[in-house]
Amino acid sequence: MASLSLPRVLQQRKTMLELERENFEKFQGISISKAINQVENPVKEKHVRSAIIGTFQEKGANTFWSCVLRLPLEDNRIIAWKFCHVLHKVLREGHPQVIPHTQRYKRKIEDIGKLWSHLKEGYGKLIYHYCRLLKMKLDFHSKNPRFPGNLQVTKEELENIGENDINNYFQMSVEMFDYMDEILTLQAAIFGSLDMSRANSMTCSGQCRLAPLIPCIQDSSQLYDYCVKFLFKLHASLPSDTLIGHRERFLKQFRDLRHFYLSASTLQYFKNLIHIPFIPECPPNFLVQSDLGTYVTPVVILPRQPPESSMSTEMDSGGGAEALVSLDTTSDSSSMTGDLVDLGSTRNGSISPDIIAQRDSLIEQLQAEIARLRAENQMIVAEYKRKVEELKLRIIQLEDSISAKDNELLQERQVKEDLLHQTETVEKFQETEKKAKGLEEKFQKLKDVYSKLREEHIQLLRQKADVDKQLNIAKVSCEEAERLRLSADTRLKEIENDRLNMQESLQQSASQAEDLKDLVSAKEAVEKEKEVISNKLDWVLEEKATVEGELIDLLAQKEALDVRLEQEQKELKRIQELSENEIATRLREFIESCITEAESILRRALHEMDNPAFSAVTCTPDYFGRLEIPVIRSLDCTNDSFSACYKDKSTPSSESVREFLRCTTQFSNLMADFIIRGQATSNSSSNIEQGERVAGACKMVANQCLTLLETMKERCRSSNESEAVDFGAVEKEAEGVKLHIKEAVELANLIGASNREEINEDRVENELAEIDKAIDEAAARIEEMLKKSREADSGIKLEVNGKILDSCTALMKAIHVLVQKSRLLQSEIVAQGKGTASAKEFYKRNHQWTEGLISAAKAVAIGAKYFVNAADKAVQGEGKLEQVVVASQEIAASTAQLVIASKVKASRDSANLYALSDASKAVARATGAVVATAKDCSQLVAEKEDFDVSRLTLHQAKTLAMESQVRVLELESLLQKEREKVTTLRRHHYQLGGELEGWDEKLFNLLMDNPSELCDTDIHNV
């Protein structure tokens, strides 16, 4: 019996491989059913990871699809949605054979999408778009099988896939654009299904919809990176017009992808699941190949998840599922990892060689992982040290900030103390106001007592009036009778007026009746006009129908013309493409010939500089200096127009070439003129060495310009050879030309300064003559004004004008005497100081003192003119007396400046110096007389215009007094500000005089340290 039952027993027992297969399929079915369930929450990562590991164990996706096809994908929308998510994860991270195995079920995926597309809302629309995305992913991998499921390839692998063929890059970029479109469509549908506030992003239903966006973000970042690199390669080999469609499509996807990443980064759900890459605001410029160097590849980082209790295996960063971490043979026998590791073991505990090889490979991988983790640990430690240093620096900065804040706090405390002081002042002012109120109350009481006394007095007067009335009663009776007669006459006149008013009202009623008749006739006319308009409307409708018919005919003709125009445009485009290369070549030759002609002009100018016949030509340094700005502007125009010719394109446009021709011609002629004028300026120099330096600088400018033009010509030739134009060299040469131009102008200014030093003697004499002339003219005008005032004016006005003009005449005489004394002292100083040299040599040696003397003389002449004008306006009534005061003090200050300038070089024992001092005192006295006369005249005018207060009430008087007090305070404040302003202006005037007019240091210090000597009157308190 045993021998008979032995085959039956052997037939019933399953082999170890069959048991392992059965357990594997069972485990896979459980994991997939747990991952793809009908509960509306996100798929658990541990179940998806089990399905991915199963594909590596099986080396394919047959078991996965056998389990999936048993699920009710057409019945439950949640199951269908989770199926799409799990399939996407498996395609990305599963075994490489998963994608070829899944190609057989592409039709099934498409049918599921079409089925759920009939459900227009909720998950139906999302499932439809997700199925389209999965089908597009399968199509992409079918056309490009060398791309893995996660799309991650190295730079070398990417170049091998493209095979260095521009056609392959062109086609792959189109396929990646299609792939990206499906991803962006799916994310837009998912975000559109959520509410606008994203409030449901942390609910189970919201997370169920948002979870598939994680693999979408991973795919889209890789596709974006490859698209950017492919487009740079395409633009490096193809014309930009050919790729305009690629650029437009990429820009649209760039905006949508950036919006997608920004929207996802704001959701709390993604914070701990994925690090979303950053996309810049501006897209890459594919027309500039250098932008590829600044391009940063977006990187998606998935943070490490905590270990699941039901799963103790991990995947490496590349997704290789063979790296099962748990190799401990002493682990729990019930653990699933232990079962997976022991799949190849036999019944008696022996281990097969394949399992040993797998363990050895896993050990090597773990050792590599340990080395990588050590390196990461070292990087983390270094980063920690760097951050510690940064924090220390930040602490130091914060301590400095705290010290600064302490200083600010001290300042605030000082401000607080000032405010407290001001508060005490305000309290004192309030107490003063309270005292004023008490005084006003006492005044009010006194006023009430006065009112009572006044009323009693009035009553007594009324009693006296009653007595007078009784005495004159007869007379009053007569007057009353006369008044009654007059009132009767008035009443009679009023009755007559009433009758006239009644007649006018009757006439108005008749006119209103006539107006009513006019309204009726107007209504009838309006109705007739309405009928006429209706007839016109019918005619307009008929005309409209006729015009519409004609419009249809015109549209048909337009379509025919459009077709013909399109054909003509195609023919024109073909002709333009044929002639484009020829035009570009001719434009470049034209630019080179233009540069060559400019070079010949400059060389001709250099040749003229060496011509001996040109040595007699001269030019002033001032004129030569004015040529600097036009030449530099022309140089900038030439540089900009050359850049415009070759910027962002290899073929220049006709407008840019025309502008370059204009700027180059202008630049060459202006530069040639500049060089020749520089040689002429060097000829005018009395110092031969300075003249040679200016001529040498001009030659350097010419040579630098020739170098610049030669650089432009070389860059033009390089653009003809399809090379990028380097504008940096052109800019560098242009800056060198500018520096040499400025150097030549500065050397020419030195020549002008040396030439100007030789005319000081004439200037001194001329300025002193101008003073005499100005004073004589001022005295003559004052005499003329006095004569006219005596003829035309009278009374107070004549008196005021006479006093003012007499005092002005006295001041002019005193100033005239002072100028004469100053001239005598100046002649004495020159005679004593020049020695055996001439006066011209003396002024040249003491040019700073001479410039100060000239400046003082100018100030006196200008002050005299201003003084006469102020007096003229005051006499005519157009100005103020204060202007005369200010003008007199100003001219006195100018004469004081002249006196001080003369004292600097004079001998202390000189008689002319004492005479000049006496004349200065006389000017001061005359100025004081003018000021006193102006004040007296102001009082005379004010007395004439006395303020009448007889008609003011008590309240009006009080109000006007307060307003006057406010006006006084405002004027005092304004006066103080104007005084400070005058002081500042005078100090600045003296400083500028010292710097610009060339005063020596002794004179300048005297003016700044002793301003009171300028005028005996207080000039600083005008």
Coordinates of C-alpha atoms in Angstrom, one line a residue, residues 400-920:
D400 CA 27.2 96.9 17.5
S401 CA 23.5 97.5 16.8
I402 CA 22.7 97.5 20.5
S403 CA 25.4 100.0 21.2
A404 CA 24.0 102.2 18.4
K405 CA 20.6 101.8 19.9
D406 CA 22.0 102.8 23.3
N407 CA 23.4 106.0 21.8
E408 CA 20.0 106.6 20.2
L409 CA 18.4 106.0 23.6
L410 CA 20.7 108.6 25.2
Q411 CA 19.7 111.0 22.4
E412 CA 16.0 110.3 23.0
R413 CA 16.5 110.9 26.7
Q414 CA 18.2 114.2 25.9
V415 CA 15.2 115.1 23.7
K416 CA 12.9 114.0 26.5
E417 CA 14.6 116.4 28.9
D418 CA 14.3 119.2 26.4
L419 CA 10.7 118.4 26.0
L420 CA 10.2 118.5 29.8
H421 CA 12.0 121.9 29.9
Q422 CA 9.6 123.1 27.2
T423 CA 6.7 121.7 29.2
E424 CA 7.7 123.8 32.2
T425 CA 7.9 126.8 29.9
V426 CA 4.4 126.0 28.7
E427 CA 3.2 125.7 32.2
K428 CA 4.6 129.1 33.1
F429 CA 2.9 130.5 30.0
Q430 CA -0.4 128.9 31.2
E431 CA 0.0 130.5 34.6
T432 CA 0.6 133.9 32.9
E433 CA -2.6 133.3 30.9
K434 CA -4.5 132.5 34.1
K435 CA -3.3 135.8 35.6
A436 CA -4.4 137.6 32.5
K437 CA -7.8 136.0 32.8
G438 CA -8.1 137.2 36.4
L439 CA -7.2 140.7 35.4
E440 CA -9.8 140.6 32.6
E441 CA -12.5 139.4 35.1
K442 CA -11.6 142.4 37.3
F443 CA -11.9 144.6 34.2
Q444 CA -15.3 143.1 33.5
K445 CA -16.5 143.9 37.0
L446 CA -15.3 147.5 36.7
K447 CA -17.1 147.6 33.3
D448 CA -20.4 146.5 34.9
V449 CA -20.1 149.2 37.6
Y450 CA -19.5 151.7 34.9
S451 CA -22.5 150.5 33.0
K452 CA -24.8 150.9 36.0
L453 CA -23.5 154.5 36.6
R454 CA -24.1 155.2 33.0
E455 CA -27.7 153.9 33.1
E456 CA -28.5 156.1 36.1
H457 CA -27.1 159.1 34.3
I458 CA -29.2 158.3 31.3
Q459 CA -32.4 158.1 33.4
L460 CA -31.7 161.5 34.8
L461 CA -31.3 162.8 31.3
R462 CA -34.6 161.2 30.3
Q463 CA -36.4 163.0 33.3
K464 CA -35.0 166.3 32.1
A465 CA -36.3 165.5 28.6
D466 CA -39.8 164.8 29.9
V467 CA -39.9 168.3 31.5
D468 CA -38.8 169.8 28.2
K469 CA -41.6 167.8 26.4
Q470 CA -44.3 169.3 28.7
L471 CA -43.1 172.8 28.0
N472 CA -43.3 172.2 24.2
I473 CA -46.6 170.2 24.0
A474 CA -48.3 172.8 21.9
K475 CA -45.6 172.8 19.4
V476 CA -45.6 169.0 19.3
S477 CA -49.4 168.9 18.6
C478 CA -48.9 171.0 15.5
E479 CA -46.2 168.8 14.3
E480 CA -48.4 165.7 14.9
A481 CA -51.2 167.2 12.7
E482 CA -48.7 167.8 9.9
R483 CA -47.4 164.3 10.2
L484 CA -50.9 162.8 10.0
R485 CA -51.5 164.8 6.8
L486 CA -48.2 163.4 5.3
S487 CA -49.2 159.8 6.3
A488 CA -52.5 160.2 4.5
D489 CA -50.8 161.3 1.4
T490 CA -48.5 158.3 1.6
R491 CA -51.4 155.9 2.1
L492 CA -53.1 157.3 -1.0
K493 CA -49.9 156.7 -3.1
E494 CA -49.7 153.1 -1.8
I495 CA -53.3 152.5 -3.0
E496 CA -52.4 153.8 -6.4
N497 CA -49.4 151.5 -6.6
D498 CA -51.7 148.5 -5.7
R499 CA -53.9 149.3 -8.6
L500 CA -51.0 149.4 -11.0
N501 CA -49.8 146.0 -9.7
M502 CA -53.2 144.5 -10.3
Q503 CA -53.2 145.7 -13.9
E504 CA -49.7 144.2 -14.5
S505 CA -50.9 140.8 -13.0
L506 CA -53.9 140.8 -15.5
Q507 CA -51.5 141.4 -18.4
Q508 CA -49.3 138.5 -17.2
S509 CA -52.3 136.2 -17.2
A510 CA -53.1 137.1 -20.8
S511 CA -49.5 136.4 -21.8
Q512 CA -49.7 133.0 -20.1
A513 CA -52.8 132.1 -22.2
E514 CA -50.9 133.0 -25.3
D515 CA -48.0 130.8 -24.2
L516 CA -50.4 127.9 -23.8
K517 CA -51.6 128.3 -27.3
D518 CA -48.0 128.3 -28.5
L519 CA -47.4 125.0 -26.6
V520 CA -50.3 123.4 -28.4
S521 CA -49.0 124.4 -31.8
A522 CA -45.6 123.2 -30.8
K523 CA -47.0 119.8 -29.9
E524 CA -48.7 119.4 -33.3
A525 CA -45.4 120.3 -34.9
V526 CA -43.6 117.7 -32.9
E527 CA -46.1 115.0 -34.0
K528 CA -45.5 116.0 -37.6
E529 CA -41.8 115.8 -37.1
K530 CA -42.2 112.4 -35.6
E531 CA -44.0 111.1 -38.7
V532 CA -41.2 112.5 -40.9
I533 CA -38.6 110.7 -38.7
S534 CA -40.5 107.4 -39.0
N535 CA -40.4 107.7 -42.7
K536 CA -36.7 108.5 -42.7
L537 CA -36.2 105.4 -40.5
D538 CA -37.9 103.1 -43.0
W539 CA -35.6 104.6 -45.7
V540 CA -32.5 104.0 -43.5
L541 CA -33.5 100.4 -43.0
E542 CA -33.8 99.8 -46.7
E543 CA -30.4 101.5 -47.2
K544 CA -28.9 99.2 -44.5
A545 CA -30.1 96.1 -46.3
T546 CA -28.6 97.4 -49.6
V547 CA -25.3 98.2 -47.8
E548 CA -25.2 94.7 -46.2
G549 CA -25.5 93.1 -49.6
E550 CA -22.6 95.2 -50.9
L551 CA -20.6 94.3 -47.8
I552 CA -21.0 90.6 -48.5
D553 CA -19.7 91.2 -52.0
L554 CA -16.8 93.2 -50.6
L555 CA -16.0 90.4 -48.1
A556 CA -15.9 87.8 -50.9
Q557 CA -13.6 90.1 -52.9
K558 CA -11.4 90.5 -49.7
E559 CA -11.1 86.8 -49.3
A560 CA -9.9 86.4 -52.9
L561 CA -7.4 89.3 -52.4
D562 CA -6.2 87.7 -49.1
V563 CA -5.4 84.4 -50.9
R564 CA -3.6 86.3 -53.7
L565 CA -1.8 88.4 -51.0
E566 CA -0.7 85.3 -49.2
Q567 CA 0.8 83.9 -52.4
E568 CA 2.6 87.1 -53.1
Q569 CA 4.0 87.2 -49.6
K570 CA 5.3 83.6 -50.0
E571 CA 7.0 84.6 -53.2
L572 CA 8.4 87.8 -51.6
K573 CA 9.7 85.8 -48.6
R574 CA 11.5 83.3 -51.0
I575 CA 13.1 86.2 -52.8
Q576 CA 14.1 87.8 -49.5
E577 CA 15.7 84.6 -48.2
L578 CA 17.7 84.4 -51.5
S579 CA 19.0 87.9 -51.2
E580 CA 19.5 88.0 -47.4
N581 CA 23.1 86.7 -47.4
E582 CA 24.1 89.0 -50.2
I583 CA 22.7 92.0 -48.4
A584 CA 24.4 91.1 -45.2
T585 CA 27.7 90.8 -47.0
R586 CA 27.4 94.2 -48.7
L587 CA 26.4 95.8 -45.4
R588 CA 29.5 94.5 -43.7
E589 CA 31.7 95.7 -46.6
F590 CA 30.0 99.1 -46.4
I591 CA 30.7 99.3 -42.6
E592 CA 34.4 98.3 -43.2
S593 CA 34.7 101.0 -45.9
C594 CA 33.2 103.6 -43.6
I595 CA 35.7 102.7 -40.9
T596 CA 38.6 102.8 -43.4
E597 CA 37.5 106.3 -44.6
A598 CA 37.4 107.5 -40.9
E599 CA 40.9 106.2 -40.5
S600 CA 42.1 108.1 -43.5
I601 CA 40.6 111.3 -42.2
L602 CA 42.5 110.9 -38.9
R603 CA 45.8 110.0 -40.6
R604 CA 45.4 113.1 -42.7
A605 CA 44.9 115.2 -39.5
L606 CA 48.1 113.6 -38.1
H607 CA 50.0 114.5 -41.2
E608 CA 48.8 118.1 -41.0
M609 CA 50.1 118.3 -37.4
D610 CA 53.7 117.6 -38.7
N611 CA 53.4 120.2 -41.5
P612 CA 55.9 123.1 -40.8
A613 CA 53.5 125.6 -42.5
F614 CA 51.0 124.9 -39.7
S615 CA 53.2 126.3 -37.0
A616 CA 51.9 129.9 -37.5
V617 CA 48.2 128.8 -36.8
T618 CA 47.1 129.5 -33.2
C619 CA 44.0 128.7 -31.1
T620 CA 42.9 129.8 -27.7
P621 CA 42.7 127.2 -24.9
D622 CA 39.1 128.1 -24.1
Y623 CA 37.9 127.3 -27.6
F624 CA 39.9 124.1 -27.6
G625 CA 38.3 123.1 -24.2
R626 CA 34.8 123.6 -25.6
L627 CA 35.5 120.9 -28.3
E628 CA 35.8 118.2 -25.6
I629 CA 32.1 117.6 -25.0
P630 CA 31.0 117.3 -28.7
V631 CA 33.9 114.9 -29.4
I632 CA 33.0 112.7 -26.4
R633 CA 29.3 112.7 -27.4
S634 CA 30.2 111.8 -31.0
L635 CA 32.5 108.9 -29.6
D636 CA 29.6 107.6 -27.5
C637 CA 27.2 107.8 -30.4
T638 CA 29.7 105.8 -32.6
N639 CA 30.2 103.2 -29.9
D640 CA 26.4 102.8 -29.3
S641 CA 25.6 102.6 -33.0
F642 CA 28.3 99.9 -33.6
S643 CA 26.9 97.9 -30.7
A644 CA 23.4 98.3 -32.1
C645 CA 24.6 96.9 -35.5
Y646 CA 25.7 93.5 -34.0
K647 CA 23.7 93.2 -30.8
D648 CA 21.6 90.0 -30.6
K649 CA 22.1 89.4 -34.4
S650 CA 24.8 88.6 -36.9
T651 CA 23.3 90.8 -39.7
P652 CA 22.9 94.5 -39.0
S653 CA 19.8 96.4 -40.0
S654 CA 19.7 99.2 -42.5
E655 CA 18.7 101.8 -39.8
S656 CA 21.6 100.8 -37.5
V657 CA 24.1 100.9 -40.4
R658 CA 22.8 104.3 -41.4
E659 CA 23.2 105.6 -37.9
F660 CA 26.7 104.1 -37.6
L661 CA 27.7 105.9 -40.9
R662 CA 26.4 109.2 -39.6
C663 CA 28.1 108.8 -36.2
T664 CA 31.4 107.6 -37.6
T665 CA 31.6 110.4 -40.2
Q666 CA 30.8 113.0 -37.5
F667 CA 33.3 111.5 -35.1
S668 CA 36.1 111.3 -37.6
N669 CA 35.7 115.0 -38.6
L670 CA 35.2 116.2 -35.0
M671 CA 38.3 114.2 -33.9
A672 CA 40.4 115.5 -36.8
D673 CA 39.3 119.1 -35.9
F674 CA 40.1 118.4 -32.3
I675 CA 43.6 117.2 -33.1
I676 CA 44.4 120.1 -35.4
R677 CA 43.0 122.6 -32.9
G678 CA 45.2 121.0 -30.2
Q679 CA 48.3 121.6 -32.4
A680 CA 47.2 125.2 -32.9
T681 CA 46.7 125.6 -29.1
S682 CA 50.2 124.3 -28.5
N683 CA 51.5 126.9 -31.0
S684 CA 50.0 129.7 -28.9
S685 CA 51.9 128.7 -25.8
S686 CA 54.8 130.9 -24.7
N687 CA 56.2 127.9 -22.9
I688 CA 57.6 125.5 -25.5
E689 CA 57.7 122.6 -23.2
Q690 CA 54.0 122.9 -22.3
G691 CA 53.1 123.3 -26.0
E692 CA 55.0 120.1 -26.9
R693 CA 53.1 118.2 -24.1
V694 CA 49.8 119.3 -25.6
A695 CA 50.8 118.3 -29.1
G696 CA 52.0 114.9 -27.8
A697 CA 48.7 114.4 -26.0
C698 CA 46.8 115.1 -29.2
K699 CA 48.9 112.6 -31.2
M700 CA 48.2 110.0 -28.5
V701 CA 44.5 110.7 -28.9
A702 CA 44.8 110.2 -32.7
N703 CA 46.7 106.9 -32.3
Q704 CA 44.1 105.7 -29.8
C705 CA 41.3 106.5 -32.2
L706 CA 43.0 104.6 -35.0
T707 CA 43.3 101.6 -32.6
L708 CA 39.6 101.9 -31.8
L709 CA 38.6 101.9 -35.5
E710 CA 40.9 99.0 -36.2
T711 CA 39.3 97.0 -33.3
M712 CA 35.8 97.8 -34.7
K713 CA 37.0 96.6 -38.2
E714 CA 38.3 93.3 -36.6
R715 CA 35.0 92.7 -34.8
C716 CA 33.1 93.3 -38.0
R717 CA 35.2 90.7 -39.7
S718 CA 34.6 88.2 -36.9
S719 CA 30.9 88.7 -37.2
N720 CA 31.2 87.8 -40.9
E721 CA 32.7 84.5 -39.8
S722 CA 29.6 83.7 -37.6
E723 CA 31.5 84.4 -34.4
A724 CA 30.1 86.3 -31.4
V725 CA 31.1 90.0 -31.4
D726 CA 33.1 91.0 -28.4
F727 CA 32.0 94.5 -27.4
G728 CA 34.3 94.6 -24.3
A729 CA 37.4 95.4 -26.4
V730 CA 35.6 98.2 -28.2
E731 CA 34.4 99.7 -24.9
K732 CA 37.9 99.4 -23.4
E733 CA 39.4 101.3 -26.4
A734 CA 36.7 104.0 -26.3
E735 CA 37.4 104.6 -22.6
G736 CA 41.1 105.0 -23.4
V737 CA 40.2 107.6 -26.1
K738 CA 38.2 109.6 -23.5
L739 CA 41.0 109.6 -21.0
H740 CA 43.5 110.9 -23.5
I741 CA 41.0 113.6 -24.6
K742 CA 40.6 114.8 -21.0
E743 CA 44.4 114.8 -20.5
A744 CA 44.9 117.0 -23.6
V745 CA 42.2 119.5 -22.5
E746 CA 43.8 119.7 -19.0
L747 CA 47.2 120.4 -20.5
A748 CA 45.7 123.1 -22.7
N749 CA 44.0 124.7 -19.6
L750 CA 47.5 125.1 -18.0
I751 CA 48.5 127.1 -21.1
G752 CA 45.5 129.3 -20.7
A753 CA 46.2 129.9 -17.0
S754 CA 49.8 130.9 -17.7
N755 CA 48.6 133.3 -20.5
R756 CA 46.0 134.9 -18.2
E757 CA 48.6 135.8 -15.6
E758 CA 50.1 138.4 -17.8
I759 CA 47.1 140.8 -17.9
N760 CA 46.8 141.7 -14.2
E761 CA 48.1 145.3 -14.5
D762 CA 45.6 146.2 -17.2
R763 CA 42.8 144.6 -15.2
V764 CA 43.6 146.5 -12.0
E765 CA 43.7 149.8 -13.9
N766 CA 40.5 149.0 -15.7
E767 CA 38.6 148.0 -12.5
L768 CA 39.7 151.2 -10.7
A769 CA 38.6 153.2 -13.7
E770 CA 35.3 151.4 -13.6
I771 CA 34.8 152.4 -10.0
D772 CA 35.4 156.1 -10.8
K773 CA 33.0 155.8 -13.7
A774 CA 30.3 154.0 -11.6
I775 CA 30.5 156.6 -8.8
D776 CA 30.4 159.5 -11.2
E777 CA 27.4 158.1 -12.9
A778 CA 25.7 157.4 -9.6
A779 CA 26.3 160.9 -8.4
A780 CA 24.9 162.3 -11.7
R781 CA 21.8 160.2 -11.5
I782 CA 21.2 161.2 -7.8
E783 CA 21.4 164.9 -8.8
E784 CA 19.0 164.3 -11.7
M785 CA 16.5 162.5 -9.4
L786 CA 16.7 165.3 -6.9
K787 CA 15.9 167.9 -9.6
K788 CA 13.0 165.9 -10.9
S789 CA 11.6 165.4 -7.4
R790 CA 11.7 169.1 -6.7
E791 CA 9.8 169.8 -9.9
A792 CA 7.1 167.1 -9.5
D793 CA 6.6 166.5 -5.8
S794 CA 5.4 168.6 -2.9
G795 CA 4.7 168.3 0.9
I796 CA 5.9 165.3 2.8
K797 CA 6.9 163.4 -0.3
L798 CA 9.2 166.2 -1.4
E799 CA 10.7 166.4 2.1
V800 CA 11.3 162.6 2.2
N801 CA 12.8 162.5 -1.2
G802 CA 15.1 165.5 -0.6
K803 CA 16.4 164.0 2.7
I804 CA 17.1 160.6 1.1
L805 CA 18.8 162.0 -2.0
D806 CA 21.0 164.5 0.0
S807 CA 22.2 161.6 2.2
C808 CA 22.9 159.5 -0.9
T809 CA 24.8 162.3 -2.5
A810 CA 27.0 162.7 0.7
L811 CA 27.7 158.9 0.7
M812 CA 28.7 159.0 -3.0
K813 CA 31.1 161.9 -2.3
A814 CA 32.7 160.0 0.6
I815 CA 33.1 156.8 -1.5
H816 CA 34.7 158.9 -4.3
V817 CA 37.2 160.3 -1.9
L818 CA 37.9 156.8 -0.5
V819 CA 38.6 155.4 -4.0
Q820 CA 41.0 158.2 -4.8
K821 CA 42.9 157.5 -1.5
S822 CA 42.9 153.8 -2.3
R823 CA 44.4 154.5 -5.7
L824 CA 47.2 156.6 -4.2
L825 CA 47.9 153.9 -1.6
Q826 CA 47.9 151.2 -4.3
S827 CA 50.4 153.2 -6.4
E828 CA 52.6 153.6 -3.3
I829 CA 52.5 149.8 -2.7
V830 CA 53.5 149.0 -6.3
A831 CA 56.3 151.6 -6.2
Q832 CA 57.7 150.2 -3.0
G833 CA 57.3 146.5 -3.9
K834 CA 58.4 146.2 -7.5
G835 CA 62.0 147.3 -7.0
T836 CA 63.8 147.4 -10.3
A837 CA 61.1 145.3 -11.9
S838 CA 58.0 146.7 -13.7
A839 CA 54.5 147.0 -12.3
K840 CA 53.4 144.2 -14.5
E841 CA 56.0 141.9 -12.9
F842 CA 54.9 143.0 -9.4
Y843 CA 51.3 142.1 -10.2
K844 CA 52.4 138.8 -11.6
R845 CA 54.4 137.9 -8.5
N846 CA 51.5 139.0 -6.2
H847 CA 48.6 137.7 -8.3
Q848 CA 46.5 136.5 -5.4
W849 CA 46.6 140.0 -3.8
T850 CA 45.9 141.5 -7.2
E851 CA 42.9 139.3 -7.7
G852 CA 41.6 140.3 -4.3
L853 CA 42.0 144.0 -5.1
I854 CA 40.2 143.5 -8.5
S855 CA 37.4 141.6 -6.7
A856 CA 37.0 144.5 -4.2
A857 CA 36.9 147.0 -7.0
K858 CA 34.2 145.0 -8.8
A859 CA 32.1 144.8 -5.6
V860 CA 32.3 148.6 -5.1
A861 CA 31.1 149.3 -8.7
I862 CA 28.3 146.8 -8.5
G863 CA 27.2 148.2 -5.0
A864 CA 27.1 151.7 -6.4
K865 CA 24.8 150.7 -9.3
Y866 CA 22.5 148.8 -6.9
F867 CA 22.5 151.7 -4.5
V868 CA 21.4 154.2 -7.2
N869 CA 18.7 151.8 -8.4
A870 CA 17.3 151.4 -4.9
A871 CA 17.3 155.2 -4.4
D872 CA 15.5 155.7 -7.7
K873 CA 12.8 153.1 -6.8
A874 CA 12.3 154.6 -3.4
V875 CA 11.9 158.2 -4.8
Q876 CA 9.4 157.0 -7.4
G877 CA 7.4 155.1 -4.8
E878 CA 8.1 151.7 -6.4
G879 CA 10.5 150.4 -3.7
K880 CA 11.0 150.5 0.0
L881 CA 13.3 152.6 2.2
E882 CA 14.7 149.4 3.6
Q883 CA 16.2 148.7 0.2
V884 CA 18.1 152.0 0.4
V885 CA 19.4 151.0 3.8
V886 CA 20.6 147.6 2.7
A887 CA 22.2 149.0 -0.5
S888 CA 24.1 151.7 1.5
Q889 CA 25.4 149.1 4.0
E890 CA 26.4 146.8 1.1
I891 CA 28.4 149.5 -0.7
A892 CA 30.0 150.4 2.6
A893 CA 31.0 146.8 3.1
S894 CA 32.4 146.7 -0.4
T895 CA 34.5 149.8 0.3
A896 CA 35.7 148.2 3.5
Q897 CA 36.8 145.2 1.5
L898 CA 38.7 147.5 -0.8
V899 CA 40.3 149.2 2.3
I900 CA 41.4 145.9 3.8
A901 CA 42.8 144.7 0.5
S902 CA 44.9 147.8 0.3
K903 CA 46.0 147.5 4.0
V904 CA 47.5 144.0 3.4
K905 CA 50.5 145.2 1.4
A906 CA 50.8 148.8 2.8
S907 CA 53.4 150.0 5.3
R908 CA 52.1 150.9 8.8
D909 CA 53.7 154.3 8.8
S910 CA 52.3 155.3 5.4
A911 CA 50.5 158.7 5.3
N912 CA 48.3 157.4 2.4
L913 CA 47.2 154.6 4.7
Y914 CA 46.1 157.0 7.4
A915 CA 44.3 159.1 4.8
L916 CA 42.6 156.0 3.5
S917 CA 41.5 155.1 7.1
D918 CA 40.0 158.6 7.5
A919 CA 38.1 158.2 4.2
S920 CA 36.8 154.8 5.3

